[in-house]
Coordinates of C-alpha atoms and ligand atoms in Angstrom, one line a residue:
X1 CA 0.0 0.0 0.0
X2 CA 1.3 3.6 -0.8
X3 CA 1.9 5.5 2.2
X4 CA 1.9 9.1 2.0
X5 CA 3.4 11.3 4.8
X6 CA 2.2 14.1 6.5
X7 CA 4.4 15.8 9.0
X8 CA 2.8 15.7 12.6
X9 CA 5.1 18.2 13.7
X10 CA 4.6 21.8 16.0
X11 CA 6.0 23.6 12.6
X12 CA 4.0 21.9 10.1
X13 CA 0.8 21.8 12.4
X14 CA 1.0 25.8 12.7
X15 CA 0.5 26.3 8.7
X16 CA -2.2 23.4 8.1
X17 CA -0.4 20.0 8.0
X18 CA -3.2 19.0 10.3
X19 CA -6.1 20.2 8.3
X20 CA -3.7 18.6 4.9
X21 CA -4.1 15.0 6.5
X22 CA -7.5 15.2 7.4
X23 CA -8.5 16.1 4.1
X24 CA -6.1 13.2 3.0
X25 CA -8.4 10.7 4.8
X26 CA -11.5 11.7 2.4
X27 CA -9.2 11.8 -0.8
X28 CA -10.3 8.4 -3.2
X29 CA -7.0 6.9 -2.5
X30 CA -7.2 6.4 0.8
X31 CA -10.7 5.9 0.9
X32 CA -10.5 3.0 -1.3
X33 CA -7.7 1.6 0.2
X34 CA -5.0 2.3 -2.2
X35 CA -3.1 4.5 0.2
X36 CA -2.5 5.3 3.8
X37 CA -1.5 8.0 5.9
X38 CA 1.8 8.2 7.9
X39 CA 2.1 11.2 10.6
X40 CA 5.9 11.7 10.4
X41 CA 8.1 14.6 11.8
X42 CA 9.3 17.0 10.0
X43 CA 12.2 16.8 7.9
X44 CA 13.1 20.3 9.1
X45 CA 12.9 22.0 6.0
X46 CA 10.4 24.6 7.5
X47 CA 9.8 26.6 3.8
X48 CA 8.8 23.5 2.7
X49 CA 5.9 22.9 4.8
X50 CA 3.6 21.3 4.9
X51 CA 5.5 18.7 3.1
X52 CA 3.4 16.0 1.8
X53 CA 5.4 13.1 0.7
X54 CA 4.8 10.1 -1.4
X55 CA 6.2 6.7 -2.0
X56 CA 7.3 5.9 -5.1
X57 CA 9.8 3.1 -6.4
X58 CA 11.8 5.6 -7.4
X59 CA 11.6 7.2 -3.8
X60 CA 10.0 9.9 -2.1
X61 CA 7.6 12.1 -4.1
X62 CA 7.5 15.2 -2.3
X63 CA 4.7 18.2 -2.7
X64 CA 5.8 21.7 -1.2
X65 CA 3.5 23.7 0.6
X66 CA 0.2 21.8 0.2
X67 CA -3.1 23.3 1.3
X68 CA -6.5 21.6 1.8
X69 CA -7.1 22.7 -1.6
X70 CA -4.1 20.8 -3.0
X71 CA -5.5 18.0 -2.2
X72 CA -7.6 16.8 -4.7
X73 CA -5.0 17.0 -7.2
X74 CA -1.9 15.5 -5.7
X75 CA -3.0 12.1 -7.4
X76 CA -3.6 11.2 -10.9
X77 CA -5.0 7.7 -11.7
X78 CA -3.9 6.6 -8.4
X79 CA -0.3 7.7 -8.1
X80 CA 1.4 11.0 -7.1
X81 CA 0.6 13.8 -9.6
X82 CA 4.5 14.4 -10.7
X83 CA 3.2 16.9 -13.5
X84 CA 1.5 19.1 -10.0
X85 CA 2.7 23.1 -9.9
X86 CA 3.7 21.7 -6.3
X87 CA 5.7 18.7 -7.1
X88 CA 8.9 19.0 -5.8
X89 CA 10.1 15.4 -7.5
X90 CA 12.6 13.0 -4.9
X91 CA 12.9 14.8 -1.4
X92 CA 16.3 13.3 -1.0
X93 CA 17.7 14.5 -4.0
X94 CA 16.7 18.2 -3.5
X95 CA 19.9 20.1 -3.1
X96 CA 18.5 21.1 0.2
X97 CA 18.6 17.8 1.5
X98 CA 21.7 16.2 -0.5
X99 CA 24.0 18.7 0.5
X100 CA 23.9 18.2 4.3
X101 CA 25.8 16.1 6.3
X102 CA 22.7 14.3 8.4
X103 CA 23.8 12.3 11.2
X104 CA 21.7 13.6 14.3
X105 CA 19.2 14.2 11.7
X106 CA 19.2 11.4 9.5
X107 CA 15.9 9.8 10.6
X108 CA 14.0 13.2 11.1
X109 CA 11.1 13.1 8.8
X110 CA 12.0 9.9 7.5
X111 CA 10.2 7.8 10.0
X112 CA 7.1 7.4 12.1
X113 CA 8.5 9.1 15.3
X114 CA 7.3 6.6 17.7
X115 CA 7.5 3.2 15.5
X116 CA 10.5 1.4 17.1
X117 CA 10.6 -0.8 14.1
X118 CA 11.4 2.2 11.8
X119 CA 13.8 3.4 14.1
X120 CA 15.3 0.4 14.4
X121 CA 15.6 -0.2 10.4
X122 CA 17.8 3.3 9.8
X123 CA 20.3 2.6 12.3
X124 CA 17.9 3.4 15.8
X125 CA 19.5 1.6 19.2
X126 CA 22.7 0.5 17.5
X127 CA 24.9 2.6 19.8
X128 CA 22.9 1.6 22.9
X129 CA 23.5 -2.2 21.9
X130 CA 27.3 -1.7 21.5
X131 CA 27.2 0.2 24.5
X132 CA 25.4 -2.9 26.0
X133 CA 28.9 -4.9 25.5
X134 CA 31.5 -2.2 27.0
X135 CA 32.2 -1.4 30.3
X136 CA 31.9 1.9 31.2
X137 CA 34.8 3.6 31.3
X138 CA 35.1 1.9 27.7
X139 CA 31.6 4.1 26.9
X140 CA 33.2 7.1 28.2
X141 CA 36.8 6.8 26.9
X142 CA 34.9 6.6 23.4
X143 CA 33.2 9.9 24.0
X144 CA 36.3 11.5 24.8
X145 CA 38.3 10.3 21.8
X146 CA 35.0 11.4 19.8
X147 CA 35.7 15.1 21.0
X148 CA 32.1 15.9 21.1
X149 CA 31.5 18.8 22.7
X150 CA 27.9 20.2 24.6
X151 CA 25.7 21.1 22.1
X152 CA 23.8 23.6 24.5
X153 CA 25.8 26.3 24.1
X154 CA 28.9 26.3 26.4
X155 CA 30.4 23.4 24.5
X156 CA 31.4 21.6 26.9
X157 CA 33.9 18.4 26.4
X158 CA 31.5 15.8 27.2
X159 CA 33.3 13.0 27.9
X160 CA 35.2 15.2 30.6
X161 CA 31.5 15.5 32.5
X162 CA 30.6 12.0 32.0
X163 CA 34.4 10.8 33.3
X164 CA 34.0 13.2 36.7
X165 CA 30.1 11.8 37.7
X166 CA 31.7 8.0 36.6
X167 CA 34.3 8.2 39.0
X168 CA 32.2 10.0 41.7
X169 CA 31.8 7.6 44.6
X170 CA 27.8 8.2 45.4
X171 CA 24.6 5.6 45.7
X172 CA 23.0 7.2 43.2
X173 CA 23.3 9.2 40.1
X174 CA 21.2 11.3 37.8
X175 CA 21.5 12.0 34.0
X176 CA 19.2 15.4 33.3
X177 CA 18.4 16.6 29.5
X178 CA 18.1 20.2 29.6
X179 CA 15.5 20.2 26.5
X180 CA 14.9 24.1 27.6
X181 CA 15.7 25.4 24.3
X182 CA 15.3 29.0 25.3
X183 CA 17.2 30.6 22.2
X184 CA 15.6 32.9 20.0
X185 CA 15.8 30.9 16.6
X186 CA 16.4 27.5 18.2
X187 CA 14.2 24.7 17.2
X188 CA 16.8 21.4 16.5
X189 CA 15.9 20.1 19.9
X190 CA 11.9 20.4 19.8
X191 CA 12.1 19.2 15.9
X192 CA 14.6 16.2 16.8
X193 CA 12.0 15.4 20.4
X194 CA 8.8 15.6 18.1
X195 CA 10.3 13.6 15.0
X196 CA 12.5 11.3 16.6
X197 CA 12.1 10.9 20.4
X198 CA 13.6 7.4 20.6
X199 CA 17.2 8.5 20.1
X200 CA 17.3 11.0 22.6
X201 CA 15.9 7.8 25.0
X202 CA 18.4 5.9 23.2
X203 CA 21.6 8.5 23.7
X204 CA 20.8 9.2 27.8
X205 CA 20.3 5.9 28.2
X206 CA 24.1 5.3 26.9
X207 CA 25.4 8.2 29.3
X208 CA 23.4 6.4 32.1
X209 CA 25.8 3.3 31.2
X210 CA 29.0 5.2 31.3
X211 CA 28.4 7.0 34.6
X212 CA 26.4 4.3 36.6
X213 CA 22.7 6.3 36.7
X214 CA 19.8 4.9 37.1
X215 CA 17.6 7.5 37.1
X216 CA 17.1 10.4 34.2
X217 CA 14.6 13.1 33.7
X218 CA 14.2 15.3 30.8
X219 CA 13.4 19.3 31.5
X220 CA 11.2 20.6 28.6
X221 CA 9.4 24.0 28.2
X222 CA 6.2 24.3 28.7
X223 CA 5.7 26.2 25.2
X224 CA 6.3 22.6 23.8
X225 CA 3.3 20.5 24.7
X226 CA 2.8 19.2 20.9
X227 CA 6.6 17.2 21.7
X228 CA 6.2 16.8 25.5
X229 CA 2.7 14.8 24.0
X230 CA 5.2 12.7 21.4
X231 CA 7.8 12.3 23.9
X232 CA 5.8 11.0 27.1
X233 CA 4.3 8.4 24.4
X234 CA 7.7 7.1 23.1
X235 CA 9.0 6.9 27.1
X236 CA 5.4 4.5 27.2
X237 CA 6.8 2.8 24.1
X238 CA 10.5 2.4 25.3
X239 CA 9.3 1.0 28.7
X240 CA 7.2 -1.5 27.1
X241 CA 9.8 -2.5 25.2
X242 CA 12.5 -3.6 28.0
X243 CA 14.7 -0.5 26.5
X244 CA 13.9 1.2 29.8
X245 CA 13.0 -0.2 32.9
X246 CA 14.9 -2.7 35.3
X247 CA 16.8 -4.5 32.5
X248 CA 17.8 -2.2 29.6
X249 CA 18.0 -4.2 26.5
X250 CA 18.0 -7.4 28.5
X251 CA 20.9 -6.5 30.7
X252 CA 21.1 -6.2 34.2
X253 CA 21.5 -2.1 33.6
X254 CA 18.4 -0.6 35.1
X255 CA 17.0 3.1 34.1
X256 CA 14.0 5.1 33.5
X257 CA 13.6 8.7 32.7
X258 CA 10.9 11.0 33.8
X259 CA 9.4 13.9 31.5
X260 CA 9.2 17.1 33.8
X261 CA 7.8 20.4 32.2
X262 CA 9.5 23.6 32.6
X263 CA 7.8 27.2 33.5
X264 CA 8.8 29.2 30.5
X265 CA 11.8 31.0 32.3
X266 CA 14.8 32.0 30.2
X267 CA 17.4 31.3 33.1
X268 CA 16.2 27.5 33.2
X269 CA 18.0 26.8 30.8
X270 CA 21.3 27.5 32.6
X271 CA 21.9 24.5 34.0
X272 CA 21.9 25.6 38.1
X273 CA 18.9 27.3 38.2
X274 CA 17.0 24.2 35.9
X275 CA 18.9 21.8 38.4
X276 CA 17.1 24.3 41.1
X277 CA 13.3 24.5 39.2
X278 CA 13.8 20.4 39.1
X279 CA 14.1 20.2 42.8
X280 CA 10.6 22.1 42.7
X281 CA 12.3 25.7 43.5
X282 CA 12.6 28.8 42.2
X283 CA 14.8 28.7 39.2
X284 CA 17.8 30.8 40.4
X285 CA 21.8 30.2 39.5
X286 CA 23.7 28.2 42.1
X287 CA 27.2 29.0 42.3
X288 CA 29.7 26.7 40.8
X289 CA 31.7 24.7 42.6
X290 CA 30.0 22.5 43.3
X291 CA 29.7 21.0 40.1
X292 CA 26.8 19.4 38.9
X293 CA 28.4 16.4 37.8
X294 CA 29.7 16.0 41.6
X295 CA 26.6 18.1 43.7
X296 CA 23.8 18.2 41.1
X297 CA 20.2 16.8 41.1
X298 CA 18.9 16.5 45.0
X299 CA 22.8 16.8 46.0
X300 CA 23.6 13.6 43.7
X301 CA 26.4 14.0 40.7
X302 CA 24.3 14.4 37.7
X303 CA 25.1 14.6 34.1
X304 CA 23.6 17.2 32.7
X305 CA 23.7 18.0 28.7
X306 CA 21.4 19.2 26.1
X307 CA 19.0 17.5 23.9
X308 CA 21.6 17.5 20.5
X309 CA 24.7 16.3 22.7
X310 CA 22.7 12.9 24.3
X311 CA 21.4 12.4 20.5
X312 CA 25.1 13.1 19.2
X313 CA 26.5 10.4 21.8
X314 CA 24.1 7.8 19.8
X315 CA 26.3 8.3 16.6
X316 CA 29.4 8.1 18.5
X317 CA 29.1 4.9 19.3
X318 CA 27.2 3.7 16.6
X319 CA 29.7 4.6 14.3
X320 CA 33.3 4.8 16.5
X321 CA 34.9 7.8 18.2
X322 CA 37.7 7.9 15.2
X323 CA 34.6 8.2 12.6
X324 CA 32.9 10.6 14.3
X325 CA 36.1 12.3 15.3
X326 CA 36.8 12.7 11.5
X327 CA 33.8 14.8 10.9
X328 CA 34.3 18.8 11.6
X329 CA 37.6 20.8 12.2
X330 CA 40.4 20.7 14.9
X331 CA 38.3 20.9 18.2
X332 CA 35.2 21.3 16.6
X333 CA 34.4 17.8 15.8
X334 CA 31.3 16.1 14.4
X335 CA 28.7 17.6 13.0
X336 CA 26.3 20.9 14.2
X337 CA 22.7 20.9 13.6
X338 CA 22.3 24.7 12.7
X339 CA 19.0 26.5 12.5
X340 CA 18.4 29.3 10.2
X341 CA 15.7 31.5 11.1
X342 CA 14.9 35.4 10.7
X343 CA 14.2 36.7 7.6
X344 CA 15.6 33.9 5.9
X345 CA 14.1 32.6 2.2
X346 CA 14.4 28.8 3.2
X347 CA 14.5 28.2 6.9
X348 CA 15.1 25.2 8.6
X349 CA 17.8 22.6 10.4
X350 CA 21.1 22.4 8.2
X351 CA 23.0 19.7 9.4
X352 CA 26.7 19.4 8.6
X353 CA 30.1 19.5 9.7
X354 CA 31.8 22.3 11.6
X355 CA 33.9 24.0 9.5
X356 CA 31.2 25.5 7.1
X357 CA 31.5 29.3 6.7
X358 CA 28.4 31.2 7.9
X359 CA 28.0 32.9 4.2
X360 CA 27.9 29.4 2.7
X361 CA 25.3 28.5 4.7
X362 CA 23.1 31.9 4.0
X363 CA 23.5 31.4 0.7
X364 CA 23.3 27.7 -0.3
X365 CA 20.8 26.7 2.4
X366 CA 19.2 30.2 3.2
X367 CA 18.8 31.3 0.2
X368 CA 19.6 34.8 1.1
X369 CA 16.5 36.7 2.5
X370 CA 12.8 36.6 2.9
X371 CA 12.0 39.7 2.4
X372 CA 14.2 40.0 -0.6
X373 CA 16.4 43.1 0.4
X374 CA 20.2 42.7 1.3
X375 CA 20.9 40.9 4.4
X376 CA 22.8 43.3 6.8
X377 CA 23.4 41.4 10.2
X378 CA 22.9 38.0 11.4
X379 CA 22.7 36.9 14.7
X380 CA 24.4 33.6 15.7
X381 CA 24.1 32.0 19.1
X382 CA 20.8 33.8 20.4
X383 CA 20.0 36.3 22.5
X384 CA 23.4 36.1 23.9
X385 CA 24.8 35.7 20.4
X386 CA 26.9 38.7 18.8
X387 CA 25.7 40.6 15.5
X388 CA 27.7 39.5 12.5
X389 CA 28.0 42.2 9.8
X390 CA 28.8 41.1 6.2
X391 CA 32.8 41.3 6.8
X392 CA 32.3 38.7 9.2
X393 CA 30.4 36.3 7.1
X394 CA 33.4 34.1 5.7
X395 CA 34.4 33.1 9.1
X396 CA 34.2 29.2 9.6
X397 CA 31.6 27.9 11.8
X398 CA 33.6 26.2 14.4
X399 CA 33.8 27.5 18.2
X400 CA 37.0 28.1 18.1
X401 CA 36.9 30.9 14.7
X402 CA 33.9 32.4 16.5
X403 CA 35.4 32.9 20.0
X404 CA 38.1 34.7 17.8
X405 CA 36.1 37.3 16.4
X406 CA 34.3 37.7 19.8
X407 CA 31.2 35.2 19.1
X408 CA 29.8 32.5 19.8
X409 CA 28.2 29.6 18.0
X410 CA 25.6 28.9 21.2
X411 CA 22.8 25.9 20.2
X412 CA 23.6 26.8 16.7
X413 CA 20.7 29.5 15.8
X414 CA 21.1 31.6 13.1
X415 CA 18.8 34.7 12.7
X416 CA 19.9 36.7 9.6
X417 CA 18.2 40.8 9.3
X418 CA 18.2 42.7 6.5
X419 CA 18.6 46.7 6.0
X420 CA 15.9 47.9 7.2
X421 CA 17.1 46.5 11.0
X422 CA 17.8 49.4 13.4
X423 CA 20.9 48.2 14.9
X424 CA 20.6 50.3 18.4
X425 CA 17.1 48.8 18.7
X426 CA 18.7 45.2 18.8
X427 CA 21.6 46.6 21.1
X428 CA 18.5 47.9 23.6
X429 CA 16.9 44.6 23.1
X430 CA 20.0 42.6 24.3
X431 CA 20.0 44.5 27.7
X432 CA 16.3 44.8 27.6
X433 CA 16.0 40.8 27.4
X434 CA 18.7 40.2 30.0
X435 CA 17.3 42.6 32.2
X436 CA 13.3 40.6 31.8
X437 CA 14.7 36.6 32.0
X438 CA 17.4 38.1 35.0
X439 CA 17.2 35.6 38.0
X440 CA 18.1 38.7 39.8
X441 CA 20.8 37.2 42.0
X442 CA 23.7 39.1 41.2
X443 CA 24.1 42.7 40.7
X444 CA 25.9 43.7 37.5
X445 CA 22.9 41.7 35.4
X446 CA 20.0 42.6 37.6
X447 CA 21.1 46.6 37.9
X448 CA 23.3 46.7 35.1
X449 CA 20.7 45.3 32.4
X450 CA 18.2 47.8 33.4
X451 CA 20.6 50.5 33.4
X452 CA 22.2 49.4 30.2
X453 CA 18.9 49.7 28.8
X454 CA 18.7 53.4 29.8
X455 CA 22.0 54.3 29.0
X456 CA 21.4 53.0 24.9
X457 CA 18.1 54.9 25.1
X458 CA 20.2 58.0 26.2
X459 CA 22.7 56.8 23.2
X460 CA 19.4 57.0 21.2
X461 CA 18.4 60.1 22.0
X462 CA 22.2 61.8 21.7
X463 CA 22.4 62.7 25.1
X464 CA 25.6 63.8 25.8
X465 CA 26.3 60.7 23.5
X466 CA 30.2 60.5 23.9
X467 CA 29.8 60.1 28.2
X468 CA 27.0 57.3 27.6
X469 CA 29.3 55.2 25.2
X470 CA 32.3 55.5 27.7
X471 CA 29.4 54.3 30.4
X472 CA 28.3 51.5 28.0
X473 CA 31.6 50.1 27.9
X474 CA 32.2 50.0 31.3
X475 CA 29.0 48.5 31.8
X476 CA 29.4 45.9 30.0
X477 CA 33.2 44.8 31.5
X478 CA 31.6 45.1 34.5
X479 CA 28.5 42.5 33.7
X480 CA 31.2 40.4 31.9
X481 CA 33.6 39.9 34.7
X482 CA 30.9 40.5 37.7
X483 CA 27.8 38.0 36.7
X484 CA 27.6 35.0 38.5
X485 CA 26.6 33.1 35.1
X486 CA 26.5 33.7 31.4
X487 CA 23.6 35.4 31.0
X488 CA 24.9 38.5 32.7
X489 CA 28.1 37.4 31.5
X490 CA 27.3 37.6 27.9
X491 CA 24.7 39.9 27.0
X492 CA 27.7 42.0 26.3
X493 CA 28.1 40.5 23.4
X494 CA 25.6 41.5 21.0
X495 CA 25.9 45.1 22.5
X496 CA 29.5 45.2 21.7
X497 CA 29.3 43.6 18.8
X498 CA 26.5 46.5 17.6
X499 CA 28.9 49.5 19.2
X500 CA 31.7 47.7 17.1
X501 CA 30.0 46.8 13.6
X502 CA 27.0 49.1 13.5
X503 CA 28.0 52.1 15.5
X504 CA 26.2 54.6 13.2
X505 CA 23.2 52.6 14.2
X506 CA 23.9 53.9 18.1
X507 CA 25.1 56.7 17.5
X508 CA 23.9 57.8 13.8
X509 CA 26.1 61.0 13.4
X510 CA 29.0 58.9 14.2
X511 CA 29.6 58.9 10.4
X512 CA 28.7 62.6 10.1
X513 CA 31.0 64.4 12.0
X514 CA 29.5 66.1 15.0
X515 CA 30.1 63.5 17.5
X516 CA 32.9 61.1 17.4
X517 CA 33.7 58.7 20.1
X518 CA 36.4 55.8 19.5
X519 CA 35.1 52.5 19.1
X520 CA 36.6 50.1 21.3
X521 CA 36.1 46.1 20.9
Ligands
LIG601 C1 21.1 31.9 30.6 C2 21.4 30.5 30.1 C3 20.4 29.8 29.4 C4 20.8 28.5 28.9 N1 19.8 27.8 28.2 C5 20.1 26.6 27.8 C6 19.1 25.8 27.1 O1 17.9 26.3 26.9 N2 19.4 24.6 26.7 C7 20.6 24.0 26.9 O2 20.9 22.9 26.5 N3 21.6 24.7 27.5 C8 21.3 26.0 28.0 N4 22.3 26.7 28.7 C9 23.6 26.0 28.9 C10 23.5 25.1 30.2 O3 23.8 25.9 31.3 C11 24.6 24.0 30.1 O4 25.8 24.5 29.7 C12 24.1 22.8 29.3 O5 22.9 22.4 29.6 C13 25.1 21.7 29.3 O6 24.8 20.8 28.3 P1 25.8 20.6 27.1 O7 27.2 20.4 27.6 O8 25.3 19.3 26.4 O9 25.6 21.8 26.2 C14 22.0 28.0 29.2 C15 23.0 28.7 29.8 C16 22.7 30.0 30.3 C17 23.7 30.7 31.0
LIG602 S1 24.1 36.8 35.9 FE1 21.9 37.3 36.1 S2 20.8 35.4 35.7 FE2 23.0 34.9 36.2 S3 23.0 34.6 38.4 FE3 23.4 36.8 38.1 S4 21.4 37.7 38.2 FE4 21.0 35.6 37.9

């Protein structure tokens, strides 16, 4: 029987795929039992949707942007329509698709998110059975070699966090996802929970191995019910199936993992205060030391990584540290799951290897901009993230070519705005945002956000313009150094990175002559 695929996916859902597949189950095919419908996830090529997809034996048939009204024509004498305005031909040979590097990825879209024999049949649990047959430290010393890195944002070796809760001496030891995806133009870890829940199961279950847990829970926003709904029924599915429970796979490994929902507070997502809000606090920053991975969860060591880095870890040791290790450049290994946003022509996950320049990927994947004027900045790393101008666009995406230009790759979102952006608007945002999601524990980001707010509006309004830069500067080394945690700590960034690369934005007779201030880093 023809199946035909309609993404059941938060994305797809928003611009009719739900209202696409009912009106799929009236169509004569399906009706008369020449077809049937298959709720994937997404694919992750957002432009695209909904994207209806059709089996072929020549492969995927895929229809772009199909309305209710579609419908009706998709099929001619009982087989997809290839002629259709809308027909897009083999999904996996658009150059869209063929020119990523999918390994985190690869399933997304591809499969019925919670059939375990689909995600068996591309590749699904074959890390978790070879980590079955090593001992831990073997499981751990393979993450290492890997070089994989946190995929959260802080990037973060993680076999170093895995090897310090392994060899903590405690009864009892957590792993924690932090699935609080809190970055503006982040999605990979919602699209990857909704489209393929089973290997993020599959890749916490493997840290649980290595470290000697037993006990997991995932921290999800509450903005996210569509894939909290997905992922509680694949944790049913896994259970049932003896991958979690008292004897994973059949071995004497037990663990289970609970599904908690988050309150929709930015600082969650830093990994203290989510540690705190999972306790059933407030969510405020603890300081470190303690480490997590030694005093985390309930005073247990915990491992705690995002959503991408667990799934990542299911690759590794599918495939081998050395193979994985191979993908990417220098200490930027494997690949990044970036996610273009903004005013963007074609937005969506890119998956490939670091190494990629940011320009390539506008230009290839994005397709330059929506809106059809000339990109002028893109942001990279969220809110925290700095503001690339076009000079900057040739730099390589690894962590280590973006710290060098003062950036920051973050969960790998990429929000591109074209000329008609005010620049000192975003700058106000930046302090204006830190200032709203403070936990309000330390100083320099509770005061200095809302004062850095009134100080760019002073900027704004040229009063006395060359004090309030001088102020703005200081401000901002003093939230860098002073902050207890990152988000005080960084929201420098994108203000510097606007005073740097788009001062006449700030300060818009900076060009003209009557005021001139120096323009520091
Ligand atoms: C303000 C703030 C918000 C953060 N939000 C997230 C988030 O939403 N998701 C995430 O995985 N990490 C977030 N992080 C990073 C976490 O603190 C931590 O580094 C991460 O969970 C570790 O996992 P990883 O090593 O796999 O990246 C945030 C950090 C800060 C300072
Ligand atoms: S920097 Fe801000 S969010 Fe972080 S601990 Fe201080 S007040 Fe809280």
């Amino acid at each position: 029987m023809t199946r035909i695929f309609v993404p059941n996916d938060t994305g797809a859902r928003s611009v009719g795929a739900d209202e696409v597949a009912a009106a799929l189950m009236n169509a004569q095919v399906v009706q008369s039992g020449l077809a049937t419908i298959v709720r994937n996830g997404s694919r992750g090529a957002y432009w695209l949707e909904p994207l209806v997809e059709i089996d072929t034996p020549s492969g995927r048939i895929g229809f772009a942007n199909v309305t209710v009204d579609d419908v009706a024509g998709l099929f001619a004498d009982g087989l997809p329509d290839q002629t259709h305005a809308k027909c897009l031909g083999v999904v996996d040979a658009l150059p869209w698709f063929a020119g990523q590097t999918r390994l985190t990825f690869a399933r997304v879209g591809r499969i019925d998110p919670l059939s375990l024999s689909d995600y068996r049949a591309l590749g699904g649990f074959a890390g978790l059975e070879r980590g079955c047959t090593m001992d831990a430290k073997a499981i751990v010393d393979e993450v290492t070699v890997s070089g994989l890195r946190g995929r959260g944002g802080a990037a973060f070796p993680a076999g170093i966090k895995w090897n310090t809760v392994r060899n903590a001496n405690a009864p009892q030891k957590y792993i924690v996802c932090n699935a609080d995806e809190g970055d503006s133009g982040t999605f990979a870890d919602r699209l990857l929970m909704e489209a393929d829940p089973f290997q993020l199961i599959e890749g916490m279950t493997i840290a649980a191995l290595a470290v000697g847990a037993t006990r997991g829970f995932v921290y999800l926003r509450s903005e996210y019910p569509h894939a909290a709904q997905i992922f509680g029924r694949a944790l049913t599915i896994a259970r049932e199936a003896g991958v979690l429970g008292p004897s994973v796979l059949g071995t004497a490994h037990t663990f289970d993992i609970t599904l908690r929902m988050g309150g929709g507070a930015y600082i969650c997502g830093e990994e203290t205060a989510l540690l705190e809000s999972l306790e059933g606090k407030r969510g405020t920053v603890r300081p470190k030391p303690p480490l997590p991975a030694l005093t985390g969860l309930f005073g247990c060591p915990t491992v705690i990584n995002n959503v991408l880095t667990f799934a990542a870890a299911t690759d590794v040791l599918a495939r081998g540290a050395h193979a994985y290790a191979g993908l990417g450049v220098d200490r930027s290994t494997g690949t990044m799951p970036f996610q273009l946003g903004g005013n963007m022509q074609r937005g969506g996950v890119v998956e490939l290897g670091f190494g990629v320049t940011l320009r390539d990927l506008l230009e290839r994947f994005g397709g330059g901009s929506y809106s059809g004027r000339p990109l002028r900045a893109i942001q990279v790393g969220g809110p925290l993230g700095a503001y690339l101008p076009a000079s900057q666009w040739d730099t390589p995406l690894t962590y280590e070519h973006f710290a060098a230009i003062g950036a920051m790759l973050g969960h790998g979102g990429i929000v591109a705005f074209d000329d008609t952006v005010d620049m000192a608007a975003q700058a106000e945002f930046a302090m204006a945002f830190c200032a709203h999601e403070s936990c309000g524990k330390c100083t320099p980001c509770r005061i200095g956000s809302t004062r850095g707010v009134e100080v760019i509006q002073r900027l704004r309004r040229r009063e006395n313009p060359r004090l309030q830069w001088q102020v703005l500067e200081e401000l901002c080394e003093t939230m860098e150094f002073g902050s207890l945690c990152a988000l005080g700590g960084l929201t420098p960034m994108p203000v510097r990175s606007v005073m740097k690369h788009f001062s006449a934005d700030l300060l818009p007779s900076a060009g003209g002559g009557s005021v001139t201030v120096e323009v520091g880093r």
